[in-house]
PDB file of C-alpha atoms (C1' of nucleotides) in Angstrom:
ATOM      1  CA  UNK A1225     150.356 102.816 105.017  1.00  0.00           C
ATOM      2  CA  UNK A1226     151.174 100.323 102.305  1.00  0.00           C
ATOM      3  CA  UNK A1227     149.083 100.288  99.178  1.00  0.00           C
ATOM      4  CA  UNK A1228     148.823  97.132  97.162  1.00  0.00           C
ATOM      5  CA  UNK A1229     148.181  97.456  93.496  1.00  0.00           C
ATOM      6  CA  UNK A1230     145.437  94.943  92.961  1.00  0.00           C
ATOM      7  CA  UNK A1231     143.504  94.417  89.778  1.00  0.00           C
ATOM      8  CA  UNK A1232     140.329  95.565  91.565  1.00  0.00           C
ATOM      9  CA  UNK A1233     141.886  98.904  92.395  1.00  0.00           C
ATOM     10  CA  UNK A1234     143.055  99.244  88.800  1.00  0.00           C
ATOM     11  CA  UNK A1235     139.596  98.399  87.485  1.00  0.00           C
ATOM     12  CA  UNK A1236     137.985 101.061  89.659  1.00  0.00           C
ATOM     13  CA  UNK A1237     140.519 103.703  88.737  1.00  0.00           C
ATOM     14  CA  UNK A1238     140.203 102.927  85.034  1.00  0.00           C
ATOM     15  CA  UNK A1239     136.428 103.153  85.320  1.00  0.00           C
ATOM     16  CA  UNK A1240     136.605 106.586  86.946  1.00  0.00           C
ATOM     17  CA  UNK A1241     139.155 107.912  84.491  1.00  0.00           C
ATOM     18  CA  UNK A1242     137.001 106.846  81.568  1.00  0.00           C
ATOM     19  CA  UNK A1243     133.828 108.265  83.110  1.00  0.00           C
ATOM     20  CA  UNK A1244     135.050 111.432  84.757  1.00  0.00           C
ATOM     21  CA  UNK A1245     132.199 113.532  83.404  1.00  0.00           C
ATOM     22  CA  UNK A1246     129.525 111.914  85.546  1.00  0.00           C
ATOM     23  CA  UNK A1247     128.913 110.734  89.065  1.00  0.00           C
ATOM     24  CA  UNK A1248     127.825 107.262  90.120  1.00  0.00           C
ATOM     25  CA  UNK A1249     126.492 105.543  93.192  1.00  0.00           C
ATOM     26  CA  UNK A1250     128.376 102.623  94.645  1.00  0.00           C
ATOM     27  CA  UNK A1251     125.730 100.255  93.323  1.00  0.00           C
ATOM     28  CA  UNK A1252     125.969 101.710  89.814  1.00  0.00           C
ATOM     29  CA  UNK A1253     129.715 101.333  89.853  1.00  0.00           C
ATOM     30  CA  UNK A1254     129.432  97.732  90.932  1.00  0.00           C
ATOM     31  CA  UNK A1255     126.923  97.032  88.148  1.00  0.00           C
ATOM     32  CA  UNK A1256     128.885  98.751  85.431  1.00  0.00           C
ATOM     33  CA  UNK A1257     132.087  97.031  86.376  1.00  0.00           C
ATOM     34  CA  UNK A1258     130.299  93.689  86.378  1.00  0.00           C
ATOM     35  CA  UNK A1259     128.905  94.463  82.923  1.00  0.00           C
ATOM     36  CA  UNK A1260     132.475  95.005  81.770  1.00  0.00           C
ATOM     37  CA  UNK A1261     133.484  91.642  83.104  1.00  0.00           C
ATOM     38  CA  UNK A1262     135.095  93.042  86.264  1.00  0.00           C
ATOM     39  CA  UNK A1263     133.194  91.535  89.128  1.00  0.00           C
ATOM     40  CA  UNK A1264     134.094  93.065  92.482  1.00  0.00           C
ATOM     41  CA  UNK A1265     132.408  92.254  95.756  1.00  0.00           C
ATOM     42  CA  UNK A1266     130.211  94.959  97.267  1.00  0.00           C
ATOM     43  CA  UNK A1267     132.474  95.308 100.270  1.00  0.00           C
ATOM     44  CA  UNK A1268     135.507  95.801  98.063  1.00  0.00           C
ATOM     45  CA  UNK A1269     133.729  98.508  96.101  1.00  0.00           C
ATOM     46  CA  UNK A1270     132.860 100.404  99.278  1.00  0.00           C
ATOM     47  CA  UNK A1271     136.271  99.924 100.842  1.00  0.00           C
ATOM     48  CA  UNK A1272     138.067 101.030  97.708  1.00  0.00           C
ATOM     49  CA  UNK A1273     135.812 104.023  97.243  1.00  0.00           C
ATOM     50  CA  UNK A1274     136.537 105.142 100.790  1.00  0.00           C
ATOM     51  CA  UNK A1275     140.247 104.961 100.134  1.00  0.00           C
ATOM     52  CA  UNK A1276     140.052 106.708  96.795  1.00  0.00           C
ATOM     53  CA  UNK A1277     138.145 109.490  98.528  1.00  0.00           C
ATOM     54  CA  UNK A1278     140.771 109.668 101.269  1.00  0.00           C
ATOM     55  CA  UNK A1279     143.501 109.784  98.656  1.00  0.00           C
ATOM     56  CA  UNK A1280     141.712 112.678  96.986  1.00  0.00           C
ATOM     57  CA  UNK A1281     141.334 110.913  93.645  1.00  0.00           C
ATOM     58  CA  UNK A1282     137.572 110.661  93.907  1.00  0.00           C
ATOM     59  CA  UNK A1283     134.949 112.984  95.355  1.00  0.00           C
ATOM     60  CA  UNK A1284     131.949 111.896  97.346  1.00  0.00           C
ATOM     61  CA  UNK A1285     128.734 113.886  97.635  1.00  0.00           C
ATOM     62  CA  UNK A1286     124.996 113.531  97.377  1.00  0.00           C
ATOM     63  CA  UNK A1287     123.043 114.631  94.340  1.00  0.00           C
ATOM     64  CA  UNK A1288     119.763 116.391  94.962  1.00  0.00           C
ATOM     65  CA  UNK A1289     117.395 113.566  94.173  1.00  0.00           C
ATOM     66  CA  UNK A1290     119.657 110.644  94.964  1.00  0.00           C
ATOM     67  CA  UNK A1291     119.180 108.725  98.176  1.00  0.00           C
ATOM     68  CA  UNK A1292     122.730 107.536  98.480  1.00  0.00           C
ATOM     69  CA  UNK A1293     126.240 108.843  97.980  1.00  0.00           C
ATOM     70  CA  UNK A1294     127.661 109.536  94.565  1.00  0.00           C
ATOM     71  CA  UNK A1295     131.282 109.304  93.532  1.00  0.00           C
ATOM     72  CA  UNK A1296     133.136 111.108  90.795  1.00  0.00           C
ATOM     73  CA  UNK A1297     136.707 111.186  89.575  1.00  0.00           C
ATOM     74  CA  UNK A1298     138.705 114.309  90.337  1.00  0.00           C
ATOM     75  CA  UNK A1299     142.242 113.044  90.381  1.00  0.00           C
ATOM     76  CA  UNK A1300     143.637 114.442  87.184  1.00  0.00           C
ATOM     77  CA  UNK A1301     146.095 117.318  86.897  1.00  0.00           C
ATOM     78  CA  UNK A1302     146.130 119.614  89.899  1.00  0.00           C
ATOM     79  CA  UNK A1303     142.784 118.728  91.376  1.00  0.00           C
ATOM     80  CA  UNK A1304     144.201 119.182  94.834  1.00  0.00           C
ATOM     81  CA  UNK A1305     144.840 122.862  94.417  1.00  0.00           C
ATOM     82  CA  UNK A1306     141.797 124.153  92.681  1.00  0.00           C
ATOM     83  CA  UNK A1307     138.140 124.435  93.490  1.00  0.00           C
ATOM     84  CA  UNK A1308     135.324 122.236  92.321  1.00  0.00           C
ATOM     85  CA  UNK A1309     131.883 123.506  91.486  1.00  0.00           C
ATOM     86  CA  UNK A1310     129.310 120.797  91.118  1.00  0.00           C
ATOM     87  CA  UNK A1311     126.059 121.445  89.278  1.00  0.00           C
ATOM     88  CA  UNK A1312     123.310 119.608  91.099  1.00  0.00           C
ATOM     89  CA  UNK A1313     121.048 119.840  88.089  1.00  0.00           C
ATOM     90  CA  UNK A1314     123.089 118.368  85.234  1.00  0.00           C
ATOM     91  CA  UNK A1315     125.869 116.817  87.280  1.00  0.00           C
ATOM     92  CA  UNK A1316     128.732 118.628  85.616  1.00  0.00           C
ATOM     93  CA  UNK A1317     131.849 119.117  87.706  1.00  0.00           C
ATOM     94  CA  UNK A1318     133.669 122.364  86.976  1.00  0.00           C
ATOM     95  CA  UNK A1319     137.316 122.832  87.848  1.00  0.00           C
ATOM     96  CA  UNK A1320     138.090 126.410  88.826  1.00  0.00           C
ATOM     97  CA  UNK A1321     141.464 128.062  89.304  1.00  0.00           C
ATOM     98  CA  UNK A1322     140.813 131.388  90.963  1.00  0.00           C
ATOM     99  CA  UNK A1323     142.815 133.774  93.093  1.00  0.00           C
ATOM    100  CA  UNK A1324     139.658 135.065  94.695  1.00  0.00           C
ATOM    101  CA  UNK A1325     138.975 131.675  96.183  1.00  0.00           C
ATOM    102  CA  UNK A1326     142.492 131.481  97.527  1.00  0.00           C
ATOM    103  CA  UNK A1327     141.828 134.774  99.266  1.00  0.00           C
ATOM    104  CA  UNK A1328     138.689 133.306 100.735  1.00  0.00           C
ATOM    105  CA  UNK A1329     140.720 130.509 102.224  1.00  0.00           C
ATOM    106  CA  UNK A1330     143.095 133.060 103.750  1.00  0.00           C
ATOM    107  CA  UNK A1331     140.157 135.044 105.065  1.00  0.00           C
ATOM    108  CA  UNK A1332     138.628 132.057 106.785  1.00  0.00           C
ATOM    109  CA  UNK A1333     141.925 131.153 108.383  1.00  0.00           C
ATOM    110  CA  UNK A1334     142.552 134.672 109.592  1.00  0.00           C
ATOM    111  CA  UNK A1335     139.080 135.643 110.751  1.00  0.00           C
ATOM    112  CA  UNK A1336     137.580 132.341 111.751  1.00  0.00           C
ATOM    113  CA  UNK A1337     140.655 130.368 112.775  1.00  0.00           C
ATOM    114  CA  UNK A1338     139.753 127.584 110.413  1.00  0.00           C
ATOM    115  CA  UNK A1339     142.200 125.923 108.007  1.00  0.00           C
ATOM    116  CA  UNK A1340     140.255 124.955 104.904  1.00  0.00           C
ATOM    117  CA  UNK A1341     141.189 121.747 103.144  1.00  0.00           C
ATOM    118  CA  UNK A1342     140.581 122.613  99.514  1.00  0.00           C
ATOM    119  CA  UNK A1343     140.969 119.053  98.329  1.00  0.00           C
ATOM    120  CA  UNK A1344     137.861 118.039 100.284  1.00  0.00           C
ATOM    121  CA  UNK A1345     135.473 120.742  99.202  1.00  0.00           C
ATOM    122  CA  UNK A1346     132.828 120.479  96.569  1.00  0.00           C
ATOM    123  CA  UNK A1347     130.811 123.633  96.152  1.00  0.00           C
ATOM    124  CA  UNK A1348     127.277 122.783  95.138  1.00  0.00           C
ATOM    125  CA  UNK A1349     124.955 124.894  93.064  1.00  0.00           C
ATOM    126  CA  UNK A1350     123.516 125.286  89.593  1.00  0.00           C
ATOM    127  CA  UNK A1351     125.519 126.032  86.463  1.00  0.00           C
ATOM    128  CA  UNK A1352     124.777 128.665  83.870  1.00  0.00           C
ATOM    129  CA  UNK A1353     123.184 126.339  81.337  1.00  0.00           C
ATOM    130  CA  UNK A1354     120.814 124.816  83.847  1.00  0.00           C
ATOM    131  CA  UNK A1355     119.637 128.152  85.220  1.00  0.00           C
ATOM    132  CA  UNK A1356     117.946 128.910  81.926  1.00  0.00           C
TER     133      UNK A1356
ATOM    134  CA  UNK B1058      96.614 118.678  97.499  1.00  0.00           C
ATOM    135  CA  UNK B1059      94.814 118.956 100.810  1.00  0.00           C
ATOM    136  CA  UNK B1060      96.860 119.562 103.897  1.00  0.00           C
ATOM    137  CA  UNK B1061      95.530 118.567 107.256  1.00  0.00           C
ATOM    138  CA  UNK B1062      96.765 120.461 110.233  1.00  0.00           C
ATOM    139  CA  UNK B1063      97.598 117.678 112.612  1.00  0.00           C
ATOM    140  CA  UNK B1064      99.315 118.074 115.931  1.00  0.00           C
ATOM    141  CA  UNK B1065     102.265 116.038 114.585  1.00  0.00           C
ATOM    142  CA  UNK B1066     102.816 118.527 111.793  1.00  0.00           C
ATOM    143  CA  UNK B1067     102.626 121.388 114.300  1.00  0.00           C
ATOM    144  CA  UNK B1068     105.107 119.678 116.596  1.00  0.00           C
ATOM    145  CA  UNK B1069     107.609 119.236 113.786  1.00  0.00           C
ATOM    146  CA  UNK B1070     107.283 122.800 112.592  1.00  0.00           C
ATOM    147  CA  UNK B1071     107.633 124.170 116.104  1.00  0.00           C
ATOM    148  CA  UNK B1072     110.723 122.052 116.620  1.00  0.00           C
ATOM    149  CA  UNK B1073     112.357 123.395 113.460  1.00  0.00           C
ATOM    150  CA  UNK B1074     111.455 126.986 114.217  1.00  0.00           C
ATOM    151  CA  UNK B1075     112.978 126.733 117.661  1.00  0.00           C
ATOM    152  CA  UNK B1076     116.111 125.007 116.374  1.00  0.00           C
ATOM    153  CA  UNK B1077     116.740 126.763 113.120  1.00  0.00           C
ATOM    154  CA  UNK B1078     120.437 127.227 113.812  1.00  0.00           C
ATOM    155  CA  UNK B1079     121.296 123.571 113.477  1.00  0.00           C
ATOM    156  CA  UNK B1080     120.539 120.607 111.294  1.00  0.00           C
ATOM    157  CA  UNK B1081     119.298 117.233 112.473  1.00  0.00           C
ATOM    158  CA  UNK B1082     118.921 113.748 111.130  1.00  0.00           C
ATOM    159  CA  UNK B1083     115.488 112.152 111.054  1.00  0.00           C
ATOM    160  CA  UNK B1084     116.461 109.938 113.974  1.00  0.00           C
ATOM    161  CA  UNK B1085     117.607 112.909 116.044  1.00  0.00           C
ATOM    162  CA  UNK B1086     114.364 114.714 115.360  1.00  0.00           C
ATOM    163  CA  UNK B1087     112.359 111.710 116.427  1.00  0.00           C
ATOM    164  CA  UNK B1088     114.383 111.423 119.648  1.00  0.00           C
ATOM    165  CA  UNK B1089     114.200 115.082 120.541  1.00  0.00           C
ATOM    166  CA  UNK B1090     110.494 115.263 119.948  1.00  0.00           C
ATOM    167  CA  UNK B1091     109.995 112.202 122.101  1.00  0.00           C
ATOM    168  CA  UNK B1092     112.081 113.824 124.844  1.00  0.00           C
ATOM    169  CA  UNK B1093     109.705 116.779 124.713  1.00  0.00           C
ATOM    170  CA  UNK B1094     106.759 114.484 125.147  1.00  0.00           C
ATOM    171  CA  UNK B1095     105.792 114.502 121.466  1.00  0.00           C
ATOM    172  CA  UNK B1096     106.026 110.929 120.343  1.00  0.00           C
ATOM    173  CA  UNK B1097     105.704 110.545 116.571  1.00  0.00           C
ATOM    174  CA  UNK B1098     106.111 107.290 114.694  1.00  0.00           C
ATOM    175  CA  UNK B1099     109.208 106.932 112.547  1.00  0.00           C
ATOM    176  CA  UNK B1100     107.143 106.731 109.382  1.00  0.00           C
ATOM    177  CA  UNK B1101     105.304 109.914 110.245  1.00  0.00           C
ATOM    178  CA  UNK B1102     108.570 111.733 110.825  1.00  0.00           C
ATOM    179  CA  UNK B1103     109.883 110.680 107.422  1.00  0.00           C
ATOM    180  CA  UNK B1104     106.622 111.395 105.613  1.00  0.00           C
ATOM    181  CA  UNK B1105     106.269 114.800 107.206  1.00  0.00           C
ATOM    182  CA  UNK B1106     109.880 115.701 106.529  1.00  0.00           C
ATOM    183  CA  UNK B1107     109.431 114.866 102.858  1.00  0.00           C
ATOM    184  CA  UNK B1108     106.431 117.134 102.655  1.00  0.00           C
ATOM    185  CA  UNK B1109     108.081 119.974 104.526  1.00  0.00           C
ATOM    186  CA  UNK B1110     110.956 119.721 102.070  1.00  0.00           C
ATOM    187  CA  UNK B1111     108.528 119.788  99.146  1.00  0.00           C
ATOM    188  CA  UNK B1112     106.817 122.814 100.632  1.00  0.00           C
ATOM    189  CA  UNK B1113     110.187 124.544 100.903  1.00  0.00           C
ATOM    190  CA  UNK B1114     109.989 125.054 104.648  1.00  0.00           C
ATOM    191  CA  UNK B1115     112.801 122.643 105.381  1.00  0.00           C
ATOM    192  CA  UNK B1116     116.016 121.808 103.537  1.00  0.00           C
ATOM    193  CA  UNK B1117     117.499 118.387 103.152  1.00  0.00           C
ATOM    194  CA  UNK B1118     121.188 117.863 102.585  1.00  0.00           C
ATOM    195  CA  UNK B1119     124.053 115.680 103.621  1.00  0.00           C
ATOM    196  CA  UNK B1120     126.979 116.885 105.639  1.00  0.00           C
ATOM    197  CA  UNK B1121     130.179 115.801 103.960  1.00  0.00           C
ATOM    198  CA  UNK B1122     130.807 112.650 105.903  1.00  0.00           C
ATOM    199  CA  UNK B1123     127.457 112.092 107.558  1.00  0.00           C
ATOM    200  CA  UNK B1124     125.832 108.751 106.950  1.00  0.00           C
ATOM    201  CA  UNK B1125     122.313 109.986 106.575  1.00  0.00           C
ATOM    202  CA  UNK B1126     120.337 113.022 105.498  1.00  0.00           C
ATOM    203  CA  UNK B1127     120.113 116.128 107.616  1.00  0.00           C
ATOM    204  CA  UNK B1128     117.152 118.453 107.799  1.00  0.00           C
ATOM    205  CA  UNK B1129     117.111 122.093 108.660  1.00  0.00           C
ATOM    206  CA  UNK B1130     114.525 124.802 108.875  1.00  0.00           C
ATOM    207  CA  UNK B1131     114.662 127.252 106.009  1.00  0.00           C
ATOM    208  CA  UNK B1132     111.353 129.024 106.327  1.00  0.00           C
ATOM    209  CA  UNK B1133     112.900 131.846 108.271  1.00  0.00           C
ATOM    210  CA  UNK B1134     116.413 133.213 107.965  1.00  0.00           C
ATOM    211  CA  UNK B1135     118.158 130.396 109.765  1.00  0.00           C
ATOM    212  CA  UNK B1136     121.038 128.619 108.150  1.00  0.00           C
ATOM    213  CA  UNK B1137     120.164 129.548 104.609  1.00  0.00           C
ATOM    214  CA  UNK B1138     122.741 132.267 104.432  1.00  0.00           C
ATOM    215  CA  UNK B1139     125.600 131.155 106.513  1.00  0.00           C
ATOM    216  CA  UNK B1140     128.420 128.743 106.012  1.00  0.00           C
ATOM    217  CA  UNK B1141     129.224 125.518 107.719  1.00  0.00           C
ATOM    218  CA  UNK B1142     132.792 124.734 108.601  1.00  0.00           C
ATOM    219  CA  UNK B1143     133.313 121.158 109.615  1.00  0.00           C
ATOM    220  CA  UNK B1144     136.413 120.180 111.554  1.00  0.00           C
ATOM    221  CA  UNK B1145     137.650 116.819 110.318  1.00  0.00           C
ATOM    222  CA  UNK B1146     139.640 116.327 113.473  1.00  0.00           C
ATOM    223  CA  UNK B1147     137.157 116.851 116.294  1.00  0.00           C
ATOM    224  CA  UNK B1148     133.977 116.820 114.223  1.00  0.00           C
ATOM    225  CA  UNK B1149     132.680 120.169 115.360  1.00  0.00           C
ATOM    226  CA  UNK B1150     130.379 121.989 112.984  1.00  0.00           C
ATOM    227  CA  UNK B1151     130.856 125.751 113.039  1.00  0.00           C
ATOM    228  CA  UNK B1152     128.226 128.172 111.797  1.00  0.00           C
ATOM    229  CA  UNK B1153     129.745 131.269 110.242  1.00  0.00           C
ATOM    230  CA  UNK B1154     127.947 134.463 109.306  1.00  0.00           C
ATOM    231  CA  UNK B1155     130.234 136.491 107.095  1.00  0.00           C
ATOM    232  CA  UNK B1156     129.834 139.206 104.475  1.00  0.00           C
ATOM    233  CA  UNK B1157     133.009 138.060 102.800  1.00  0.00           C
ATOM    234  CA  UNK B1158     131.363 134.798 101.897  1.00  0.00           C
ATOM    235  CA  UNK B1159     128.439 136.613 100.316  1.00  0.00           C
ATOM    236  CA  UNK B1160     130.940 138.425  98.143  1.00  0.00           C
ATOM    237  CA  UNK B1161     132.461 135.132  97.192  1.00  0.00           C
ATOM    238  CA  UNK B1162     129.093 133.878  96.088  1.00  0.00           C
ATOM    239  CA  UNK B1163     128.614 136.988  93.957  1.00  0.00           C
ATOM    240  CA  UNK B1164     132.085 136.546  92.510  1.00  0.00           C
ATOM    241  CA  UNK B1165     131.439 132.969  91.489  1.00  0.00           C
ATOM    242  CA  UNK B1166     128.151 133.914  89.892  1.00  0.00           C
ATOM    243  CA  UNK B1167     129.656 136.813  87.996  1.00  0.00           C
ATOM    244  CA  UNK B1168     132.952 135.308  86.901  1.00  0.00           C
ATOM    245  CA  UNK B1169     132.145 131.646  86.635  1.00  0.00           C
ATOM    246  CA  UNK B1170     128.444 131.704  85.818  1.00  0.00           C
ATOM    247  CA  UNK B1171     127.689 129.442  88.738  1.00  0.00           C
ATOM    248  CA  UNK B1172     124.921 130.003  91.297  1.00  0.00           C
ATOM    249  CA  UNK B1173     126.170 128.662  94.599  1.00  0.00           C
ATOM    250  CA  UNK B1174     123.655 127.034  96.896  1.00  0.00           C
ATOM    251  CA  UNK B1175     125.089 128.004 100.250  1.00  0.00           C
ATOM    252  CA  UNK B1176     122.792 125.752 102.197  1.00  0.00           C
ATOM    253  CA  UNK B1177     124.319 122.717 100.526  1.00  0.00           C
ATOM    254  CA  UNK B1178     127.939 123.426 101.265  1.00  0.00           C
ATOM    255  CA  UNK B1179     130.025 122.076 104.059  1.00  0.00           C
ATOM    256  CA  UNK B1180     133.563 123.366 104.069  1.00  0.00           C
ATOM    257  CA  UNK B1181     135.972 120.845 105.486  1.00  0.00           C
ATOM    258  CA  UNK B1182     139.172 121.582 107.285  1.00  0.00           C
ATOM    259  CA  UNK B1183     140.678 121.769 110.746  1.00  0.00           C
ATOM    260  CA  UNK B1184     139.565 124.123 113.496  1.00  0.00           C
ATOM    261  CA  UNK B1185     141.778 126.322 115.643  1.00  0.00           C
ATOM    262  CA  UNK B1186     141.779 124.109 118.696  1.00  0.00           C
ATOM    263  CA  UNK B1187     142.772 121.032 116.741  1.00  0.00           C
ATOM    264  CA  UNK B1188     145.599 122.741 114.897  1.00  0.00           C
ATOM    265  CA  UNK B1189     147.498 123.113 118.164  1.00  0.00           C
TER     266      UNK B1189
ATOM    267  C1'  DT C1311     156.489  84.476 103.896  1.00  0.00           C
ATOM    268  C1'  DT C1312     153.997  88.419 105.625  1.00  0.00           C
ATOM    269  C1'  DG C1313     150.202  90.902 106.077  1.00  0.00           C
ATOM    270  C1'  DC C1314     147.071  93.659 103.249  1.00  0.00           C
ATOM    271  C1'  DG C1315     143.096  92.946 100.085  1.00  0.00           C
ATOM    272  C1'  DT C1316     139.109  90.410  98.692  1.00  0.00           C
ATOM    273  C1'  DG C1317     134.693  87.984  98.747  1.00  0.00           C
ATOM    274  C1'  DC C1318     130.939  86.268 101.112  1.00  0.00           C
ATOM    275  C1'  DA C1319     127.507  86.545 104.295  1.00  0.00           C
ATOM    276  C1'  DA C1320     125.708  88.506 108.234  1.00  0.00           C
ATOM    277  C1'  DA C1321     124.959  92.502 110.910  1.00  0.00           C
ATOM    278  C1'  DG C1322     123.710  97.325 111.596  1.00  0.00           C
ATOM    279  C1'  DG C1323     121.326 101.421 110.236  1.00  0.00           C
ATOM    280  C1'  DT C1324     118.221 104.162 107.635  1.00  0.00           C
ATOM    281  C1'  DT C1325     114.183 104.882 104.871  1.00  0.00           C
ATOM    282  C1'  DT C1326     110.003 103.128 102.653  1.00  0.00           C
ATOM    283  C1'  DT C1327     105.709 100.515 102.393  1.00  0.00           C
ATOM    284  C1'  DG C1328     101.247  98.009 103.583  1.00  0.00           C
ATOM    285  C1'  DC C1329      97.405  98.064 106.251  1.00  0.00           C
ATOM    286  C1'  DA C1330      94.184  98.953 109.895  1.00  0.00           C
ATOM    287  C1'  DT C1331      92.921 102.666 112.858  1.00  0.00           C
ATOM    288  C1'  DG C1332      92.497 107.506 114.208  1.00  0.00           C
ATOM    289  C1'  DG C1333      91.316 112.257 113.504  1.00  0.00           C
ATOM    290  C1'  DC C1334      90.717 116.711 110.705  1.00  0.00           C
ATOM    291  C1'  DA C1335      87.597 119.232 107.873  1.00  0.00           C
TER     292       DA C1335
ATOM    293  C1'  DT D1370      80.952 111.270 106.729  1.00  0.00           C
ATOM    294  C1'  DG D1371      84.903 111.109 103.590  1.00  0.00           C
ATOM    295  C1'  DC D1372      89.533 111.002 103.337  1.00  0.00           C
ATOM    296  C1'  DC D1373      93.937 111.997 104.635  1.00  0.00           C
ATOM    297  C1'  DA D1374      97.294 111.104 108.387  1.00  0.00           C
ATOM    298  C1'  DT D1375      99.249 108.130 111.743  1.00  0.00           C
ATOM    299  C1'  DG D1376     101.423 104.097 113.981  1.00  0.00           C
ATOM    300  C1'  DC D1377     103.206  99.769 113.863  1.00  0.00           C
ATOM    301  C1'  DA D1378     105.833  96.316 111.928  1.00  0.00           C
ATOM    302  C1'  DA D1379     107.788  94.354 108.101  1.00  0.00           C
ATOM    303  C1'  DA D1380     110.279  95.049 104.054  1.00  0.00           C
ATOM    304  C1'  DA D1381     113.593  97.179 101.241  1.00  0.00           C
ATOM    305  C1'  DC D1382     117.877  99.441 100.999  1.00  0.00           C
ATOM    306  C1'  DC D1383     122.467 100.969 101.808  1.00  0.00           C
ATOM    307  C1'  DT D1384     126.763 100.450 104.148  1.00  0.00           C
ATOM    308  C1'  DT D1385     129.838  98.246 107.429  1.00  0.00           C
ATOM    309  C1'  DT D1386     131.985  94.327 109.714  1.00  0.00           C
ATOM    310  C1'  DG D1387     133.960  89.571 110.742  1.00  0.00           C
ATOM    311  C1'  DC D1388     136.413  85.985 109.027  1.00  0.00           C
ATOM    312  C1'  DA D1389     138.869  82.806 106.101  1.00  0.00           C
ATOM    313  C1'  DC D1390     141.296  82.668 101.942  1.00  0.00           C
ATOM    314  C1'  DG D1391     143.957  84.831  98.078  1.00  0.00           C
ATOM    315  C1'  DC D1392     147.547  87.477  96.382  1.00  0.00           C
ATOM    316  C1'  DA D1393     151.090  91.475  95.931  1.00  0.00           C
ATOM    317  C1'  DA D1394     155.478  92.671  97.544  1.00  0.00           C
TER     318       DA D1394
END
DNA sequence: TTGCGTGCAAAGGTTTTGCATGGCA
DNA sequence: TGCCATGCAAAACCTTTGCACGCAA
């Protein structure tokens, strides 16, 4: 599938890269982009977000108290091959390289016949800081 | 806060207890109750679900690509301690009970300081049937 | 020039709210 | 009896879709 490099796509990507430490709803993203002088239509925001999620550059999930989906950048380095732990309390996204988790993937394939797609998983929980 | 014991609340609780192995959207719950002869208004379903969540009897979460919230009984054993594997090809949701996954949770807590909330995770991938 | 991408507005769904009535304690 | 709970319908939201026009390749 062809992929045009429009200025709207660039604006979204730049926004995520510069705000990779937090997650945002579609509406927040639209607002913040508008505040920066980049006005995108709602539909474009949603359509682009869907594609960025499909491409694996952005993760979609739902924070505990939020009513709608949140999006967060995860396209740097080797984000396809490591695990993501998302703290539902403070919002931090941890990037974990871990052999144990690779074994888990093998275990699931072998014992449950299920091929895990690591790039699509976000493991939710609470980080160390927030547990205190 | 007072808590009246209405027949609507009883109907909801009974439904969850008898269907603790799956999760349902608010709309599905409304439909299934109606099919059983228990017609509750939409608003009542939503209000009661909120309270059951507050009371800790029911969990609310969002399956990875679901459009709306899902609710699931968590007063008993139910789905609290097993994993959900979601096939991105056929859409089937598999429920997996597995000691190995408990170990994984312990590993993440010990080595990465992160307390996994199993009930909030949906592991995406492709099931056996669809891989063929 | 071709056909994907965008913006607008309308449609489709889900969840919340206001208000009068019903029902538990 | 005093309130909380319910039902209905409308409102408020969030997300998707249809269509004509704009723009990258």
